[in-house]
XYZ file of C-alpha atoms in Angstrom:
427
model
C -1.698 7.549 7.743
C -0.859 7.349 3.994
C 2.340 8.654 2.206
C 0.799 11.198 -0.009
C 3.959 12.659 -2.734
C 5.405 14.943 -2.019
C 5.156 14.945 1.364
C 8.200 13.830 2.891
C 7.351 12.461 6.021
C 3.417 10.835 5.757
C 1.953 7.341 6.550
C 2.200 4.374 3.345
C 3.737 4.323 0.452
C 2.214 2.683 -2.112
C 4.901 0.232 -3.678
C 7.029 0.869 -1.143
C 10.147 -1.317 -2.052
C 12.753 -2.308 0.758
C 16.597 -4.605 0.111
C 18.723 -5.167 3.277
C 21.899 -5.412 0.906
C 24.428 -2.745 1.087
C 23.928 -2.024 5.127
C 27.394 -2.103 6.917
C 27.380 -2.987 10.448
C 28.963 0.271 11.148
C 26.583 2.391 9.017
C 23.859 0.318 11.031
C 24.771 1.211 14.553
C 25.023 4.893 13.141
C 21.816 4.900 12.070
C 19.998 2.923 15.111
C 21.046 5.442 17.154
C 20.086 8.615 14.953
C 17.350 10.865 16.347
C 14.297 8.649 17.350
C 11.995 9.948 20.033
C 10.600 7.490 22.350
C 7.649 6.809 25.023
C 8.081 3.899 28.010
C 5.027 2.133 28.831
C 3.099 0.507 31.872
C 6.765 -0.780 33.736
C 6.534 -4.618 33.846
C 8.755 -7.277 35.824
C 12.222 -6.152 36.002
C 13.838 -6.757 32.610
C 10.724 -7.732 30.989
C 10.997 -4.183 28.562
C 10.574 -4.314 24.854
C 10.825 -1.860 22.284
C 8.647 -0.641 19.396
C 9.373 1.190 16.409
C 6.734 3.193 14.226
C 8.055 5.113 11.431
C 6.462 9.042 11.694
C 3.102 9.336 10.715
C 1.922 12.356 9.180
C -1.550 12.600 11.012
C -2.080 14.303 14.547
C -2.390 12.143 16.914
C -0.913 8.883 15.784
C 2.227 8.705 18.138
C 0.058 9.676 21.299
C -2.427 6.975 20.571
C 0.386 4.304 19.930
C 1.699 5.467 23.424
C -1.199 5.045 25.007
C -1.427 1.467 23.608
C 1.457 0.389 24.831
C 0.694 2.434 28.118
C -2.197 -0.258 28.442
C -0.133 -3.580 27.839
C 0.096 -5.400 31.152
C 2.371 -8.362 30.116
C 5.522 -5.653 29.895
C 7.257 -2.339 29.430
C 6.259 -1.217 26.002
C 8.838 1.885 25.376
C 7.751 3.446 21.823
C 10.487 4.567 19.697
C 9.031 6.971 17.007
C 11.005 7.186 13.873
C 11.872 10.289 11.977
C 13.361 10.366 8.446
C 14.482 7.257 6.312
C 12.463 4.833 8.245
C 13.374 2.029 6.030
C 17.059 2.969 6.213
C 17.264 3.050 9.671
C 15.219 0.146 10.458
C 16.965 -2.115 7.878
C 20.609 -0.410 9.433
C 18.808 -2.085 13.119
C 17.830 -5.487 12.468
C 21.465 -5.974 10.946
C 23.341 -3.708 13.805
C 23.514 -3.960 17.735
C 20.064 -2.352 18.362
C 17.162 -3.816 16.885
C 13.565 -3.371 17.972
C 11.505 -6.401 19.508
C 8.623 -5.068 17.636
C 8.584 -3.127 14.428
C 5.670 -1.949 11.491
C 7.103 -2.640 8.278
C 6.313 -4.623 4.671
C 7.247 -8.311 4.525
C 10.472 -8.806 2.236
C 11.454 -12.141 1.368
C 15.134 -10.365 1.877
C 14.294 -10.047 5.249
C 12.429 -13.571 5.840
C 15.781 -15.704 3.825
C 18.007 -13.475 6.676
C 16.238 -15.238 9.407
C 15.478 -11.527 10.658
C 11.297 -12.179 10.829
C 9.497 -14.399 12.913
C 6.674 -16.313 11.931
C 3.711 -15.689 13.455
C 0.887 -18.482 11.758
C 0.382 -19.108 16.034
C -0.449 -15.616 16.519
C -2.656 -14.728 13.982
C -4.441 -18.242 14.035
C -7.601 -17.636 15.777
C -8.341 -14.487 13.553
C -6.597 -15.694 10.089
C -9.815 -15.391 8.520
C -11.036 -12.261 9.491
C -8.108 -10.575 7.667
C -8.810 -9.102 4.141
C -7.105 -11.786 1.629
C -4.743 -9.239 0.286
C -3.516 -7.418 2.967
C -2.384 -10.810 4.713
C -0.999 -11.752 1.622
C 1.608 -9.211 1.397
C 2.583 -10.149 4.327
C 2.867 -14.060 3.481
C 6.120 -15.727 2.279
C 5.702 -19.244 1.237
C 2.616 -19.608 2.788
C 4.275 -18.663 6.076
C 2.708 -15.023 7.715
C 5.338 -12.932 9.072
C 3.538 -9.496 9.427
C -0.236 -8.888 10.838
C -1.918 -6.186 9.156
C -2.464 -2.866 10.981
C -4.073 -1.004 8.701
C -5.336 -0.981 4.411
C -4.444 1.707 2.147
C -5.917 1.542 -0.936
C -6.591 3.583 -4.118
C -9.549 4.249 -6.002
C -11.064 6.080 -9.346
C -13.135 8.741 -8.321
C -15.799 10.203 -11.055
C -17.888 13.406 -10.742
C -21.651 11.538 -11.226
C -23.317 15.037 -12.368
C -20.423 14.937 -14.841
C -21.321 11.550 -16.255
C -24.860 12.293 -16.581
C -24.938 15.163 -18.035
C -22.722 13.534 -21.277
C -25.197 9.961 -20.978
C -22.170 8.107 -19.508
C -22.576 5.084 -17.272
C -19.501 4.743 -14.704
C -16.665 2.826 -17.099
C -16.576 -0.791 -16.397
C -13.987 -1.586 -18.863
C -10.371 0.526 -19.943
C -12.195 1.060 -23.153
C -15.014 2.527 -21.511
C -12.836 4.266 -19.447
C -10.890 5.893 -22.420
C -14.058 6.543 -24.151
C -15.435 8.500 -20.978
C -12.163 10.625 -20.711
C -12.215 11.789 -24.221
C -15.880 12.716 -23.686
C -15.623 14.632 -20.515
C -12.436 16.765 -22.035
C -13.708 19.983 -22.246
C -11.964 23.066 -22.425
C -9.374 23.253 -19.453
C -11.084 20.658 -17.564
C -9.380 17.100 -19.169
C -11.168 13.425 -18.658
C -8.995 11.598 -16.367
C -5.884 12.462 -14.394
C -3.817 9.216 -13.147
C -0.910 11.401 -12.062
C 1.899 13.781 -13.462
C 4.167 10.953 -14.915
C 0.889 9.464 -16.829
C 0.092 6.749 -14.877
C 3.889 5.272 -14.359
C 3.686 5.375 -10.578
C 0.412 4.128 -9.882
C -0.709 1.862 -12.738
C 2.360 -0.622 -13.473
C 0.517 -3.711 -11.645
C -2.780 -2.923 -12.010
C -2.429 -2.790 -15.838
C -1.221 -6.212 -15.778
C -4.104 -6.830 -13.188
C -6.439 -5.467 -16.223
C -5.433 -8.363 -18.663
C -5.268 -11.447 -16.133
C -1.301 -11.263 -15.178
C 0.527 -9.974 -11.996
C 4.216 -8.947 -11.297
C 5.395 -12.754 -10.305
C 3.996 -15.807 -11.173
C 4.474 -18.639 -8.814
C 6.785 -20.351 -10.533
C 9.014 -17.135 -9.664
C 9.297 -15.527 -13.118
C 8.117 -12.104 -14.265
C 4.302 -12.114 -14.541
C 4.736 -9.197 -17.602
C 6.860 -11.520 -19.674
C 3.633 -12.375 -21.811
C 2.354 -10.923 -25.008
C -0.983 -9.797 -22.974
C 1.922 -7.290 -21.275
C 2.488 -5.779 -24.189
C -1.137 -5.111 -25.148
C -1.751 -3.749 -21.567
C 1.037 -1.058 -21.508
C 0.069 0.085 -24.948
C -3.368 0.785 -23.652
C -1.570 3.072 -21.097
C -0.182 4.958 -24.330
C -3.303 5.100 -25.401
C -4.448 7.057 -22.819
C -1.233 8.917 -22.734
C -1.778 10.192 -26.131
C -5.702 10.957 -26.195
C -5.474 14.531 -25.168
C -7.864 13.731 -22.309
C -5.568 13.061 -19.689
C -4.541 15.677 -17.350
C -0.692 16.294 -17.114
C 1.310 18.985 -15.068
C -1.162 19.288 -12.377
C -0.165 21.239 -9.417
C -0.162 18.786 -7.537
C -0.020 14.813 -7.808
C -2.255 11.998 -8.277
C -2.179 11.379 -3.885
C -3.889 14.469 -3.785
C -7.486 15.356 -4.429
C -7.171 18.986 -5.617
C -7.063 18.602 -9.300
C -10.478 16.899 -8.817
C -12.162 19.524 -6.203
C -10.554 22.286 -8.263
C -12.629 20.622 -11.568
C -9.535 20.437 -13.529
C -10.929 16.546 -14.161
C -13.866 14.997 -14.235
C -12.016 11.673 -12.900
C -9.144 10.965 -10.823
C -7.224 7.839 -9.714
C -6.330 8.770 -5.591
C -6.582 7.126 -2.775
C -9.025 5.966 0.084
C -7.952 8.871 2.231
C -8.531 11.661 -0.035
C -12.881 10.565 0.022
C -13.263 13.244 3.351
C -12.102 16.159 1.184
C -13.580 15.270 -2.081
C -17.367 14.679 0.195
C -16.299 18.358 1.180
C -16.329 19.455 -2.096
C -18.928 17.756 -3.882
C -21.294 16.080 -1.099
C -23.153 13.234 -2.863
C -21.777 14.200 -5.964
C -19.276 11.468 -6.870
C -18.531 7.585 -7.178
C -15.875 5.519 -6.893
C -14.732 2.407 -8.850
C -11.588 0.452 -8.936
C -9.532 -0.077 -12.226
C -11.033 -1.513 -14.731
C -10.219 -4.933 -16.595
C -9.015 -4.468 -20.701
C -9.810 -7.792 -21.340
C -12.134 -11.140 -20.549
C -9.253 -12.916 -18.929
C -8.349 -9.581 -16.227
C -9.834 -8.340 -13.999
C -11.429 -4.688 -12.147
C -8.551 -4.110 -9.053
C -7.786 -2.016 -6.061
C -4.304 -2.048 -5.385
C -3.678 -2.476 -1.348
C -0.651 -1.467 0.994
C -0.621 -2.664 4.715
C 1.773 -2.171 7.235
C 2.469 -5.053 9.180
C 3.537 -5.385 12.590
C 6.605 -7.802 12.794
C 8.914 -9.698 15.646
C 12.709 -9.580 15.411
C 13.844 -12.995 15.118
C 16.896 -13.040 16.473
C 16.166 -11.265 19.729
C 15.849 -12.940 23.218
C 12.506 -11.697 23.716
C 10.653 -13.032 20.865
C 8.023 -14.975 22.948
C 6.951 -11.724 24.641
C 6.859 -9.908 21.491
C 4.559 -12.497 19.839
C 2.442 -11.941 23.061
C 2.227 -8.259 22.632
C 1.578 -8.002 18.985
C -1.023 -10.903 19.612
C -2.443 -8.554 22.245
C -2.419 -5.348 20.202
C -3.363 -6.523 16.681
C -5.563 -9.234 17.069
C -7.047 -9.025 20.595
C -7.649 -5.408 20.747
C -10.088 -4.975 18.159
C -11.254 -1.556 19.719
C -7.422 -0.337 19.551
C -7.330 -1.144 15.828
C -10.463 0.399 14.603
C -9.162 3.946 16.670
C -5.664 3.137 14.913
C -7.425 2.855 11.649
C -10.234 5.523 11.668
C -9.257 7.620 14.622
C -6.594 9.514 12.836
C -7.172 9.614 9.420
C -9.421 7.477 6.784
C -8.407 3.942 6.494
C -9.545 0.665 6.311
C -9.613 -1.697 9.187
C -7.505 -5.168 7.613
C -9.602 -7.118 10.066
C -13.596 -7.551 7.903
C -15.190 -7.647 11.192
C -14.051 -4.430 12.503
C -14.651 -2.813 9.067
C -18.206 -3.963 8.804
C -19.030 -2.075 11.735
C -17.502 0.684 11.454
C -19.867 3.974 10.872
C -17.407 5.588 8.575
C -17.342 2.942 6.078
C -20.776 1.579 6.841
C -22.549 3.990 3.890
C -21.700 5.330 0.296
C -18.373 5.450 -2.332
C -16.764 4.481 1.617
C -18.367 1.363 1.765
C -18.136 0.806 -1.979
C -14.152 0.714 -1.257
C -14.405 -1.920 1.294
C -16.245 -4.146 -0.993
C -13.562 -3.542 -3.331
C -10.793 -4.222 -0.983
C -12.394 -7.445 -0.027
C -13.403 -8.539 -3.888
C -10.979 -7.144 -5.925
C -8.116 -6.078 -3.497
C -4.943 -7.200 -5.107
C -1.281 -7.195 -3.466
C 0.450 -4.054 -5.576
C 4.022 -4.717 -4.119
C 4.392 -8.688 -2.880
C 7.263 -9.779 -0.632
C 9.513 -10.714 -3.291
C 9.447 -7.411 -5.458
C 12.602 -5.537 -4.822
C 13.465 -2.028 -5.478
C 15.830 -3.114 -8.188
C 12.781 -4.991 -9.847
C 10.660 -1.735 -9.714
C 13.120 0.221 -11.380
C 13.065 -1.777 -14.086
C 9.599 -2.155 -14.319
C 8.921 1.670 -14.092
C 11.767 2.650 -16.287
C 10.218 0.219 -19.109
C 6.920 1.375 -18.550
C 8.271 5.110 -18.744
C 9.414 4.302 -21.853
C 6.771 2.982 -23.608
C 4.224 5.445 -22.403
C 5.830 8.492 -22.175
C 8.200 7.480 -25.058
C 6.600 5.606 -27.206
C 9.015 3.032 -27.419
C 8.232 -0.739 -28.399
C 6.682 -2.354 -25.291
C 7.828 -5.823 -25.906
C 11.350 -4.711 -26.294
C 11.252 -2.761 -23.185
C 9.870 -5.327 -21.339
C 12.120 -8.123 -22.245
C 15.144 -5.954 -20.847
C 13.040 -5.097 -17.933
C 12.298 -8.952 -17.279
C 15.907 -10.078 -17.283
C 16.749 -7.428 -14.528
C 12.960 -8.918 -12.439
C 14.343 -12.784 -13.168
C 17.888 -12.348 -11.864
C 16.700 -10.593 -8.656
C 14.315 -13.662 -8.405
C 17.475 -16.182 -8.539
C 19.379 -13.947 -6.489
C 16.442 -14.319 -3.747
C 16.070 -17.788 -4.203
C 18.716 -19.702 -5.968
């Protein structure tokens, strides 16, 4: 259930951005109405019908099961609209059109929560609040408000070969020095140290750098978090890396997937949570996992984490019911969300309880990613990050690794296109 590039139609994107500008009301009927499948539930009281979107998973399975959830749910007629294509297009065109679901999975945007088009739901999560993992609720959080409950954790992880490290005296890198160290040491031949993905590490590694030297995107004040010196120092360690020689570029395929581990073309690789049933395949017993590690005393190791949220249109008639049934589904069900999360893929359970007992993650690097979700999991995209802010970000960042160029420079420019989004969202 996790968008793996280049696959065009797979579960979570990492730093998945969403805006609601731009959206006509005629564009947004259009698109309501554009090809959706759909599934009607256990029929309820006459009128008592609400619909659900998902967007389209790429794992068998997933739609039946969410079918057969709402099949289940007594208090109405659930009627499950699966969602092919631009899911964020289409759902965005909704909420602003004449169709909108009652119920939708999505990210929290603070777009979204100033349009009055999410409910809050503190009353439904309340009784559970916390048994959710800190940073998957917080992504979901605006203001200390919750507008989302978690449905599943995504996260991604370094994965090391441990005969690999051995053999060259290594201990697994606790620090990005150690880390660059190990890399240059485990080049040999074809095989390079570390791959982070084709672009160097621009995709995946914008937050967590800033993670690694004690800042973060936005600071609470509502300014850029990278408009600090320590920025500066953190990107330039991404050069670094960039230039060593030890980092795998031009793979055949990118960072999301395993294969440029199991094929031994590295002896590390930054992927995610899902990828740990192929890479057992491969090298059963033979590897570890560890998050990103901190560059200096005042950062800290991270896992980035992504969770889909299941929301309530605000703005509906039937928001009481729709409370009731997410209630029901996400935080009464417990035996519904562990088959959601580890039924149909490799995930993550958002709720600790269900996580802890789960066999899958009960043993090994599996387990050793839920203790880093709960210790060091860190919100990668939070409600108030924009697409607009990204692109600045990752066009500065693209820069200065790939390019070379002056990292304080680049990030100045970068931080008056994050600050004016920030007073456009809440001057």
């Amino acid at each position: 259930m996790t968008q793996r590039p280049p696959a065009p139609q797979s579960r979570r994107t990492f730093l998945r951005m969403s805006g609601i500008a731009g959206i006509t009301a005629a564009s947004a009927g259009a698109l309501a109405a554009a090809g959706c499948g759909s599934n009607t539930g256990r029929p309820g009281a006459q009128g008592d019908e609400l619909v659900h979107w998902y967007h389209q998973y790429g794992e068998d399975g997933v739609q039946q099961a969410v079918e057969r959830y709402a099949a289940e749910f007594d208090g109405a007629q659930v009627r499950v609209q699966w969602t092919p294509g631009n899911y964020d297009t289409k759902l965005q065109a909704a909420l602003q059109g004449s169709g909108p679901p009652d119920v939708f999975e999505y990210q929290t945007k603070v777009d979204l929560v100033r349009a009055g088009l999410l409910e809050p739901l503190d009353d439904v999560i309340a009784g559970a609040r916390d048994d959710f993992t800190e940073a998957a609720l917080a992504s979901h959080t605006v203001d200390g408000t919750v507008y989302g409950i978690p449905q599943a954790v995504d996260t991604q992880i370094l994965v090391y070969r441990r005969s690999l490290l051995d053999g060259a005296g290594l201990e697994p890198p606790a620090s990005f020095d150690a880390l660059l160290d190990a890399a240059r040491a485990l080049t040999d031949g074809d095989r390079k140290g570390l791959f982070v993905g084709n672009d160097g590490g621009v995709t995946t590694l914008a937050p967590l750098a800033l993670f690694s030297v004690g800042l973060r995107l936005v600071t609470d004040d509502r300014r850029p978090g990278f408009a600090e010196p320590e920025a500066a120092r953190a990107y330039r360690g991404l050069r670094e890396l960039f230039e060593s020689d030890a980092l795998l570029l031009g793979a055949p395929t990118d960072w999301s997937d395993p294969a440029a581990f199991t094929q031994e073309l590295t002896a590390m690789q930054w992927t995610g949570l899902w990828a740990l049933p192929q890479i057992e395949e491969a090298f059963p017993g033979d590897y570890g996992v560890l998050p990103w590690p901190k560059l200096t005393d005042a950062g800290a190791d991270s896992v980035p984490v992504g969770a889909f949220g299941a929301m309530a249109y605000a703005e509906g008639g039937k928001v009481d019911l729709a409370k009731e049934y997410i209630r029901w589904l996400w935080v009464e069900r417990t035996d519904l969300q562990e088959d959601f999360n580890l039924g149909y893929g490799f995930h993550i359970p958002p709720r600790r309880s269900i996580a802890d007992r789960a066999d899958a993650l009960a043993e090994g690097p599996a387990a050793d990613v839920v203790r880093y979700v709960d210790e060091l999991g860190r919100t990668s995209s939070p409600p108030e990050w924009t697409p607009a802010m990204d692109s600045a970000l990752k066009d500065a960042l693209t820069g200065v690794v790939r390019g070379g160029a002056d990292p304080d420079r680049e990030l100045r420019v970068a931080a008056e296109t994050v600050q004016d989004e920030l007073d456009r969202l809440y001057g």
